[in-house]
Amino acid sequence: MKKFVAILMALCLVLGACAMVSAEGEKVGISMPTKDLQRWNQDGSYMEAMFIEAGYEVDLQYAANDEQQQLNQVTNMINNGCKVVIIAAITGDALGNALDLAKEKGVAVIAYDRLLMESDAVSYYATFDNYMVGTVQGEYIKKELDLDNAEGPFNLEITAGDPGDNNAGYFYQGAIDVLQPYMDAGKLIVKSGEIEFAKVATPGWKSETAQNRANAILANYDDGSNIDAWLCSNDSTALGVINALEDNYDGEWPIITGQDCDVATMAKMIDGKQAMSVFKDTRTLAAQVVKMVGQIFKGEEVDVNDTTTYNNGKITVPSFLCEPVFANLDNWQALLIDSGYYVLNDAGYPVVAE
Ligand code: BGC
């Protein structure tokens, strides 16, 4: 018995020591989809700064929305000694070969913001609650139009995200689940008739693509009728819709939703063109991922708060979901300026601090 206790104590000491192993000098790869959209620059640079501060070596790459480039970059990170790679994929299922290599070499893979699909090599997923993003947008429209009490009917149009991005379906569904009962009851009418995800999706989340489709939809409103709300899944698609409305619509300005609180969007919000955006504080997500990586290196249990939702076609990936909130004219100063996320320029518009 004494011997057993002694062995147990020795084991505890060894495990304790393992948990204290320093991550100093360990190498981490960060693969972001593009520099074109503001948020990914912030995600990348926040994480890079936090990792460097904690003593890691960092390889941060942006892939110009080019799947092959992202595949090459991640492969190089793994071959060059990164022990953990953090990936926000351009297309969820396009990195299979790199993920196989990660698995072969024992490299941990964290899917960042967007789930990596069709692979059992994904160790963890860190994101904002994507379904909740859609719920927040749908609830905003419901409240602003007072759908439970107002007589209506109201005209709604819908613009969703990239079908290659697993998030896009969650955003769409979260909002549609709020709005569907009102469509069924005839209180919300989609004059274009385009409701299904496949019809309203925007490949690549591109503003121009959203704008072209919005222009085509506006032909339904040539009769002088108003659009009351336009559900847009994010800010880049909302921007396309706003451009189309500015060019080709004379009716009352609709309630337009978005996501990310991009600086371009905040200017539109202040100017009364976009009613709301969902704020996903990228500092929170970045800090969470840096924490998870620390836990991986130390051999500690990794923080997750969802182990059932995100099945990628091969496995259900243990996930950490952060909570999104909405920003509108009433609260943006507190959320974005007082918190130091942005600063105001001389004209009174939010900009990223230098
Ligand atoms: C992100 C959004 C972003 C969109 C376009 C999504 O995966 O969750 O924040 O607006 O991609 O980049």
Tab-separated table of C-alpha atoms and ligand atoms in Angstrom, residues 33-34 37 39-40 89 113-114 127 130 165-168 171 204-205 233-236 259-260 262 280, ligand 1:
chain	number	residue	atom	x	y	z
A	33	PRO	CA	-8.681	33.803	-45.282
A	34	THR	CA	-8.121	37.307	-46.613
A	37	LEU	CA	-12.387	42.058	-44.964
A	39	ARG	CA	-12.251	41.684	-39.282
A	40	TRP	CA	-9.700	39.072	-40.372
A	89	ALA	CA	-10.883	28.486	-43.748
A	113	ASP	CA	-14.536	31.185	-36.451
A	114	ARG	CA	-15.410	28.862	-39.390
A	127	THR	CA	-16.214	30.769	-32.694
A	130	ASN	CA	-23.322	31.415	-35.207
A	165	ASP	CA	-18.715	28.733	-45.301
A	166	ASN	CA	-20.396	26.490	-42.739
A	167	ASN	CA	-21.318	29.561	-40.672
A	168	ALA	CA	-23.551	30.983	-43.380
A	171	PHE	CA	-26.671	32.655	-39.558
A	204	GLY	CA	-17.550	34.579	-51.378
A	205	TRP	CA	-19.546	37.037	-49.217
A	233	SER	CA	-26.124	38.093	-42.874
A	234	ASN	CA	-23.066	40.327	-42.592
A	235	ASP	CA	-21.698	43.777	-43.293
A	236	SER	CA	-20.074	43.059	-46.659
A	259	GLN	CA	-22.596	41.523	-38.726
A	260	ASP	CA	-19.020	42.458	-37.775
A	262	ASP	CA	-16.859	46.933	-39.860
A	280	LYS	CA	-18.387	39.897	-32.364
B	1	BGC	C1	-17.695	35.238	-40.322
B	1	BGC	C2	-18.292	36.615	-40.413
B	1	BGC	C3	-17.835	37.298	-41.695
B	1	BGC	C4	-18.003	36.399	-42.903
B	1	BGC	C5	-17.344	36.971	-44.130
B	1	BGC	C6	-18.013	34.472	-41.568
B	1	BGC	O1	-17.501	33.191	-41.492
B	1	BGC	O2	-18.201	34.567	-39.187
B	1	BGC	O3	-17.905	37.368	-39.288
B	1	BGC	O4	-18.580	38.447	-41.912
B	1	BGC	O5	-17.428	35.136	-42.660
B	1	BGC	O6	-15.961	37.039	-44.006
